[in-house]
Tab-separated table of C-alpha atoms and ligand atoms in Angstrom:
chain	number	residue	atom	x	y	z
A	1	MET	CA	118.294	169.230	98.420
A	2	THR	CA	114.619	169.229	96.377
A	3	ARG	CA	111.712	167.333	97.111
A	4	LEU	CA	111.441	164.120	95.173
A	5	VAL	CA	108.105	164.103	93.722
A	6	ASP	CA	107.256	160.481	93.511
A	7	LEU	CA	104.443	159.798	91.311
A	8	THR	CA	105.307	156.545	89.532
A	9	SER	CA	102.952	153.953	92.041
A	10	ASP	CA	100.422	154.986	94.552
A	11	THR	CA	102.497	151.779	96.540
A	12	LYS	CA	105.029	154.516	96.937
A	13	THR	CA	103.805	156.102	100.820
A	14	ARG	CA	105.496	155.091	103.507
A	15	PRO	CA	103.423	155.241	106.968
A	16	GLY	CA	103.057	158.136	108.575
A	17	PRO	CA	103.431	159.237	112.418
A	18	ALA	CA	99.533	158.713	113.201
A	19	MET	CA	99.373	155.869	110.864
A	20	ARG	CA	102.809	154.288	113.192
A	21	ARG	CA	101.365	154.891	116.434
A	22	ALA	CA	98.257	153.424	115.324
A	23	MET	CA	101.224	149.769	114.545
A	24	ALA	CA	103.386	149.952	117.280
A	25	GLY	CA	99.849	150.186	119.499
A	26	ALA	CA	97.924	147.612	117.892
A	27	GLU	CA	97.074	143.887	120.039
A	28	VAL	CA	98.503	141.392	118.324
A	29	GLY	CA	98.204	136.918	118.760
A	30	ASP	CA	99.877	134.939	116.448
A	31	GLU	CA	97.448	134.981	113.143
A	32	GLN	CA	97.631	130.924	112.017
A	33	TYR	CA	96.176	129.630	114.168
A	34	GLY	CA	94.133	133.263	114.236
A	35	GLU	CA	94.481	134.663	117.475
A	36	ASP	CA	95.241	138.292	116.207
A	37	PRO	CA	92.823	139.830	117.274
A	38	THR	CA	93.107	143.012	114.599
A	39	VAL	CA	93.978	141.218	112.409
A	40	GLU	CA	90.455	139.671	112.959
A	41	ALA	CA	89.179	142.420	112.668
A	42	LEU	CA	90.099	144.602	110.431
A	43	CYS	CA	88.688	141.401	108.134
A	44	ARG	CA	85.363	141.180	109.521
A	45	ARG	CA	85.135	145.606	108.924
A	46	THR	CA	86.502	144.919	104.765
A	47	ALA	CA	83.753	142.131	104.741
A	48	GLU	CA	80.981	144.616	105.612
A	49	LEU	CA	82.795	147.343	103.996
A	50	VAL	CA	82.020	144.927	100.751
A	51	GLY	CA	79.678	142.806	101.574
A	52	LYS	CA	80.635	139.414	102.395
A	53	GLU	CA	80.357	136.448	104.869
A	54	ALA	CA	84.004	136.246	105.637
A	55	ALA	CA	86.726	137.153	104.233
A	56	VAL	CA	91.326	136.568	105.089
A	57	PHE	CA	93.954	138.804	105.374
A	58	LEU	CA	97.002	137.994	103.471
A	59	PRO	CA	99.973	140.089	102.956
A	60	SER	CA	99.493	141.484	98.895
A	61	GLY	CA	97.428	141.644	95.886
A	62	THR	CA	99.125	139.138	94.680
A	63	MET	CA	98.190	136.094	96.698
A	64	ALA	CA	94.396	137.150	96.883
A	65	ASN	CA	94.143	137.447	93.025
A	66	GLN	CA	96.356	133.820	92.726
A	67	ILE	CA	94.240	131.962	95.436
A	68	ALA	CA	90.958	133.132	94.354
A	69	VAL	CA	92.002	131.850	90.996
A	70	ARG	CA	92.997	128.556	92.650
A	71	LEU	CA	89.846	128.928	94.210
A	72	HIS	CA	87.274	129.384	90.739
A	73	CYS	CA	89.224	127.022	88.184
A	74	ARG	CA	90.598	124.037	88.246
A	75	PRO	CA	93.436	122.934	85.361
A	76	GLY	CA	92.837	123.448	82.041
A	77	GLU	CA	90.581	125.782	82.411
A	78	ALA	CA	91.147	129.262	82.190
A	79	LEU	CA	90.125	133.503	83.309
A	80	VAL	CA	88.397	135.466	81.183
A	81	CYS	CA	89.976	139.744	81.817
A	82	GLU	CA	90.527	142.022	79.795
A	83	ARG	CA	94.415	142.090	77.854
A	84	SER	CA	95.457	145.412	80.078
A	85	ALA	CA	94.277	143.183	83.181
A	86	HIS	CA	96.764	142.462	86.290
A	87	ILE	CA	96.295	139.859	86.704
A	88	HIS	CA	97.021	138.749	82.910
A	89	VAL	CA	100.130	140.704	82.635
A	90	ALA	CA	102.058	141.446	85.718
A	91	GLU	CA	101.881	138.607	88.131
A	92	ALA	CA	104.055	136.320	86.042
A	93	GLY	CA	102.501	134.041	84.826
A	94	GLY	CA	101.318	132.643	88.362
A	95	ALA	CA	97.509	131.047	86.400
A	96	ALA	CA	99.653	129.256	84.471
A	97	ALA	CA	102.201	127.692	87.474
A	98	ILE	CA	100.042	128.135	90.289
A	99	SER	CA	96.452	126.392	88.634
A	100	GLY	CA	97.276	125.366	85.558
A	101	VAL	CA	95.252	127.678	83.874
A	102	THR	CA	94.980	129.388	80.659
A	103	THR	CA	93.678	132.949	80.850
A	104	LEU	CA	91.381	135.121	77.471
A	105	THR	CA	91.646	137.733	77.115
A	106	LEU	CA	89.553	140.544	75.745
A	107	ASP	CA	89.371	144.131	74.428
A	108	GLY	CA	88.621	146.663	76.078
A	109	ARG	CA	87.597	150.489	75.728
A	110	ASP	CA	90.555	151.985	79.086
A	111	GLY	CA	89.832	148.813	80.244
A	112	VAL	CA	86.499	148.394	80.770
A	113	PHE	CA	84.603	146.247	79.101
A	114	ALA	CA	80.389	144.819	78.423
A	115	ALA	CA	78.712	141.072	78.276
A	116	ALA	CA	78.342	142.279	74.869
A	117	ASP	CA	82.878	141.982	74.718
A	118	LEU	CA	82.253	139.727	77.969
A	119	ARG	CA	79.736	136.979	74.863
A	120	SER	CA	81.499	136.680	72.009
A	121	VAL	CA	84.688	135.413	73.806
A	122	LEU	CA	82.383	132.610	75.968
A	123	ARG	CA	82.220	129.141	72.894
A	124	PRO	CA	79.364	126.825	73.052
A	125	PRO	CA	81.161	123.868	74.633
A	126	SER	CA	83.188	121.432	73.335
A	127	ARG	CA	86.372	118.924	73.469
A	128	HIS	CA	88.053	121.477	71.881
A	129	VAL	CA	88.744	124.606	73.567
A	130	PRO	CA	89.498	125.185	77.479
A	131	ARG	CA	86.664	125.538	79.800
A	132	PRO	CA	86.493	129.005	80.983
A	133	ALA	CA	86.244	128.960	84.105
A	134	LEU	CA	85.584	133.115	85.855
A	135	VAL	CA	86.036	136.250	84.493
A	136	VAL	CA	88.117	138.882	86.247
A	137	VAL	CA	86.954	142.831	86.630
A	138	GLU	CA	89.712	144.846	87.526
A	139	GLN	CA	88.389	148.007	89.979
A	140	THR	CA	89.719	151.022	88.241
A	141	SER	CA	91.868	149.274	85.784
A	142	ASN	CA	95.124	149.705	86.169
A	143	PHE	CA	96.855	150.108	83.108
A	144	GLY	CA	93.483	151.403	81.227
A	145	GLY	CA	94.228	155.436	83.189
A	146	GLY	CA	92.895	153.926	86.559
A	147	THR	CA	88.924	154.009	84.368
A	148	PRO	CA	86.200	152.708	87.336
A	149	TRP	CA	84.220	150.433	86.391
A	150	PRO	CA	80.313	151.189	86.240
A	151	GLN	CA	78.128	150.136	89.313
A	152	ASP	CA	75.865	148.430	85.637
A	153	ASP	CA	78.318	147.524	83.689
A	154	ILE	CA	79.271	145.082	86.771
A	155	GLY	CA	76.727	143.214	87.017
A	156	GLU	CA	75.666	142.493	83.191
A	157	VAL	CA	79.306	141.234	82.678
A	158	ALA	CA	77.997	138.828	85.985
A	159	ASP	CA	74.829	138.618	85.035
A	160	THR	CA	76.789	137.078	81.415
A	161	ALA	CA	79.188	135.172	83.366
A	162	ARG	CA	76.803	133.060	86.714
A	163	GLU	CA	74.753	132.187	82.749
A	164	ALA	CA	77.172	130.573	81.164
A	165	GLY	CA	78.341	129.314	84.485
A	166	LEU	CA	81.632	131.153	85.746
A	167	ALA	CA	82.442	132.758	88.898
A	168	VAL	CA	83.062	137.026	88.623
A	169	HIS	CA	86.197	137.789	90.930
A	170	ILE	CA	86.596	142.084	92.003
A	171	ASP	CA	90.744	142.855	91.604
A	172	GLY	CA	89.873	145.383	93.422
A	173	ALA	CA	93.650	146.924	94.624
A	174	ARG	CA	91.528	150.628	93.832
A	175	LEU	CA	88.363	149.518	95.539
A	176	PHE	CA	88.356	152.690	98.138
A	177	ASN	CA	89.411	155.058	94.129
A	178	ALA	CA	86.085	153.801	91.639
A	179	SER	CA	84.258	154.315	95.090
A	180	VAL	CA	84.593	158.200	96.037
A	181	ALA	CA	85.198	159.126	92.353
A	182	THR	CA	81.755	157.268	91.151
A	183	GLY	CA	80.348	157.525	94.707
A	184	THR	CA	78.701	154.500	94.621
A	185	PRO	CA	79.325	151.744	97.995
A	186	ALA	CA	82.350	149.867	97.577
A	187	GLU	CA	79.232	146.832	98.299
A	188	ARG	CA	77.091	147.338	95.955
A	189	PHE	CA	80.488	147.092	93.463
A	190	CYS	CA	80.796	143.155	94.646
A	191	ARG	CA	77.364	142.239	95.151
A	192	HIS	CA	77.910	140.181	92.258
A	193	ALA	CA	81.199	138.890	92.875
A	194	ASP	CA	82.267	134.897	94.335
A	195	THR	CA	84.695	137.070	95.722
A	196	VAL	CA	86.471	140.475	96.244
A	197	TYR	CA	90.453	141.206	97.519
A	198	VAL	CA	90.568	145.489	98.200
A	199	ASP	CA	93.993	146.117	98.636
A	200	PHE	CA	95.936	148.234	101.419
A	201	THR	CA	98.829	149.914	100.436
A	202	LYS	CA	98.057	151.610	97.425
A	203	GLY	CA	95.960	154.727	97.289
A	204	LEU	CA	95.429	154.109	100.873
A	205	GLY	CA	98.554	154.216	101.397
A	206	ALA	CA	99.656	150.994	104.200
A	207	PRO	CA	103.323	149.071	104.644
A	208	PHE	CA	101.313	146.187	102.467
A	209	GLY	CA	98.528	143.785	103.036
A	210	SER	CA	95.698	142.514	101.299
A	211	VAL	CA	92.404	141.117	101.860
A	212	LEU	CA	90.043	138.286	100.491
A	213	ALA	CA	86.800	138.053	100.637
A	214	GLY	CA	83.848	136.360	99.753
A	215	SER	CA	81.412	133.275	101.217
A	216	ALA	CA	82.432	131.881	103.815
A	217	GLN	CA	83.063	128.496	102.537
A	218	ALA	CA	85.619	130.618	100.041
A	219	ILE	CA	87.138	131.807	102.552
A	220	ALA	CA	87.784	128.749	104.632
A	221	GLU	CA	89.151	127.019	101.104
A	222	ALA	CA	90.834	130.531	100.531
A	223	TRP	CA	93.136	129.412	103.668
A	224	ARG	CA	93.738	125.786	102.880
A	225	TRP	CA	95.808	127.646	99.776
A	226	LYS	CA	97.143	130.496	102.172
A	227	GLN	CA	98.823	128.040	104.550
A	228	MET	CA	100.215	126.267	101.456
A	229	LEU	CA	101.500	129.069	99.374
A	230	GLY	CA	102.890	130.558	102.427
A	231	GLY	CA	101.179	133.418	103.365
A	232	ALA	CA	99.573	132.952	106.591
A	233	MET	CA	101.556	134.922	109.163
A	234	ARG	CA	102.668	135.667	112.765
A	235	GLN	CA	101.459	138.674	115.008
A	236	ALA	CA	100.064	140.117	111.605
A	237	GLY	CA	98.133	142.227	113.512
A	238	ILE	CA	101.009	145.411	113.568
A	239	VAL	CA	100.172	145.313	109.576
A	240	ALA	CA	96.448	145.279	110.024
A	241	ALA	CA	96.480	147.990	112.142
A	242	GLY	CA	98.193	149.645	109.321
A	243	ALA	CA	95.650	148.630	107.071
A	244	LEU	CA	92.069	149.172	110.109
A	245	TYR	CA	93.814	152.916	110.205
A	246	ALA	CA	93.778	153.360	106.553
A	247	LEU	CA	90.426	152.518	106.461
A	248	ASP	CA	89.046	155.018	109.445
A	249	ASN	CA	91.190	158.342	107.619
A	250	ASN	CA	92.273	157.612	103.954
A	251	VAL	CA	89.677	156.701	102.525
A	252	ALA	CA	87.856	160.188	101.769
A	253	ARG	CA	90.999	161.466	100.669
A	254	LEU	CA	90.709	159.835	97.855
A	255	ALA	CA	89.218	162.853	96.317
A	256	ASP	CA	92.551	165.000	97.005
A	257	ASP	CA	94.138	162.593	95.176
A	258	HIS	CA	92.038	161.860	92.257
A	259	GLU	CA	91.672	166.342	91.903
A	260	ASN	CA	95.692	166.378	91.706
A	261	ALA	CA	96.186	163.904	88.505
A	262	ARG	CA	93.039	166.109	87.079
A	263	VAL	CA	95.110	169.298	87.417
A	264	LEU	CA	98.671	167.070	86.353
A	265	ALA	CA	95.930	165.790	83.073
A	266	VAL	CA	94.978	169.062	82.094
A	267	GLY	CA	98.349	170.817	82.613
A	268	LEU	CA	99.803	168.042	80.487
A	269	GLU	CA	98.177	168.501	78.077
A	270	THR	CA	99.543	172.166	77.692
A	271	ILE	CA	102.232	171.145	78.476
A	272	PRO	CA	104.191	171.256	74.000
A	273	GLY	CA	105.150	167.062	72.341
A	274	ILE	CA	103.156	165.093	75.343
A	275	ALA	CA	99.762	163.847	74.642
A	276	VAL	CA	97.893	162.188	77.387
A	277	THR	CA	95.687	160.111	76.904
A	278	PRO	CA	91.875	161.233	77.400
A	279	ARG	CA	89.470	158.987	78.582
A	280	ARG	CA	85.708	159.725	79.885
A	281	PHE	CA	86.784	159.370	83.901
A	282	SER	CA	89.385	158.637	85.772
A	283	THR	CA	90.887	158.845	89.431
A	284	ASN	CA	94.233	159.182	90.264
A	285	ILE	CA	96.127	157.152	87.035
A	286	VAL	CA	97.234	159.589	84.158
A	287	LEU	CA	98.613	158.090	81.584
A	288	PHE	CA	100.408	160.253	78.973
A	289	GLU	CA	103.089	159.441	75.619
A	290	VAL	CA	106.229	162.003	74.540
A	291	VAL	CA	106.201	162.744	70.797
A	292	GLY	CA	109.228	163.792	69.288
A	293	ARG	CA	111.922	162.134	71.551
A	294	PRO	CA	112.798	159.057	73.766
A	295	ARG	CA	110.748	158.319	76.763
A	296	ASP	CA	113.678	157.022	78.452
A	297	ALA	CA	115.353	160.181	78.420
A	298	PHE	CA	112.845	162.727	79.647
A	299	LEU	CA	111.681	160.723	81.637
A	300	GLY	CA	116.738	160.885	82.553
A	301	ALA	CA	115.909	164.345	82.685
A	302	LEU	CA	112.845	165.303	84.750
A	303	ARG	CA	114.334	162.488	86.851
A	304	GLU	CA	117.790	165.348	87.419
A	305	ARG	CA	115.064	167.615	88.261
A	306	GLY	CA	113.399	164.805	90.823
A	307	VAL	CA	110.059	163.930	89.166
A	308	LEU	CA	109.735	160.598	88.933
A	309	PHE	CA	107.099	159.028	86.142
A	310	GLY	CA	106.795	155.330	85.924
A	311	ARG	CA	106.824	153.425	82.677
A	312	VAL	CA	103.882	151.686	80.870
A	313	GLY	CA	104.244	149.699	77.584
A	314	ALA	CA	106.045	150.357	75.271
A	315	GLY	CA	106.307	154.758	75.075
A	316	GLY	CA	103.985	155.292	77.126
A	317	VAL	CA	104.384	156.990	80.366
A	318	ARG	CA	102.194	156.810	83.609
A	319	ALA	CA	101.357	158.963	86.599
A	320	LEU	CA	100.138	158.241	89.910
A	321	THR	CA	98.940	161.071	92.659
A	322	HIS	CA	98.685	159.642	95.967
A	323	LEU	CA	98.852	160.850	100.221
A	324	ASP	CA	102.150	161.459	99.953
A	325	VAL	CA	101.807	164.536	96.793
A	326	GLY	CA	100.272	167.618	97.530
A	327	ARG	CA	98.756	170.417	95.627
A	328	ALA	CA	102.958	172.383	94.959
A	329	ASP	CA	104.318	168.899	94.399
A	330	ILE	CA	101.814	168.250	91.446
A	331	GLU	CA	102.874	172.145	90.050
A	332	ALA	CA	106.381	170.919	90.051
A	333	ALA	CA	105.958	168.384	88.070
A	334	LEU	CA	104.663	170.685	85.337
A	335	ALA	CA	107.184	172.025	85.776
A	336	ALA	CA	109.668	170.144	85.230
A	337	VAL	CA	108.203	168.990	82.677
A	338	LYS	CA	107.861	172.406	80.461
A	339	ASP	CA	112.190	172.737	81.893
A	340	VAL	CA	112.272	169.250	79.850
A	341	MET	CA	109.972	170.301	76.891
A	342	GLU	CA	111.627	173.192	76.153
A	343	GLY	CA	115.237	173.240	76.410
B	1	PLP	C1	99.128	146.205	93.061
B	1	PLP	C2	98.262	145.174	91.832
B	1	PLP	C3	97.803	143.714	92.030
B	1	PLP	C4	98.272	143.702	93.433
B	1	PLP	O1	98.620	143.961	94.594
B	1	PLP	P1	100.048	143.304	95.512
B	1	PLP	O2	99.938	143.622	96.852
B	1	PLP	O3	101.299	144.659	94.178
B	1	PLP	O4	100.863	142.178	94.587
B	1	PLP	C5	96.608	142.846	92.182
B	1	PLP	N1	95.813	144.316	91.080
B	1	PLP	C6	95.860	145.521	90.451
B	1	PLP	C7	96.104	146.043	90.152
B	1	PLP	C8	96.980	146.151	91.334
B	1	PLP	O5	97.461	148.002	90.736
């Protein structure tokens, strides 16, 4: 049987033998009691990497983002984010349901916006308007096509937010992709943020788990919400060991994913009927459209050839490179697309 090339998401990775060995050998304890040494080590290590005082381990990125909203906003207040932001389009309306928070969206470029864009949605305080309390920066922008935010843009957005009394949260699901792609230490992106979450199950390839980092006070409060939402765990060190393994072994190699995505984009561009969304700078995400044939027929034909892509928006296709996709897989995917488009 031909090998399946799954480009649907960078969450599709399965832990390899070395990561599994690290997990199997992990020292564990009761995480709810703060007694799991591996979880504690992961929290300390991540807090240091992003330059924050404290951190808490959580089962998912969605929970991390939703706890951040709860920390920074009160009911009736608003969070501000780009229109394609995960926290707005892919978290089941959690901000409204869990925190009573409304969302003000703005239009960025490839998911990234500037201080001027933020200013344009900030109204003079009034009894009538929802009070903006939080701005969310998604590093990299997922549905914007893996765009990394330049550090200066984050700084300017954060300064503008601060002047207007808003807190800043970084959704760092792919923070390390941005760091590797731009050569900027993760900590520098986070310097201006009150809280930041990083994910271990995206490009880093761990089975699951995220860490939310911030001031000691913010993280103490985050623990309360983690407990309430059912995110407090027991011998979670088994999972945290996979995340620690990923920090040791899977960060620098993100550059390979970025190179594979570039090769994929360049190859797709040469295939008639494929329109790759042009972008100045990308990481491990490629967005494209199929011209002149229905998207689902195209995706179905590729599936028959062992290549899986994801859907995005009404007609777009999304491909993500990751740990379980090598150069030969990219070549195979390109050959399959060519075959389908020529057939
Ligand atoms: C995946 C993702 C999340 C949520 O992570 P889960 O672990 O799937 O809950 C949040 N933000 C962005 C940008 C993501 O890509």
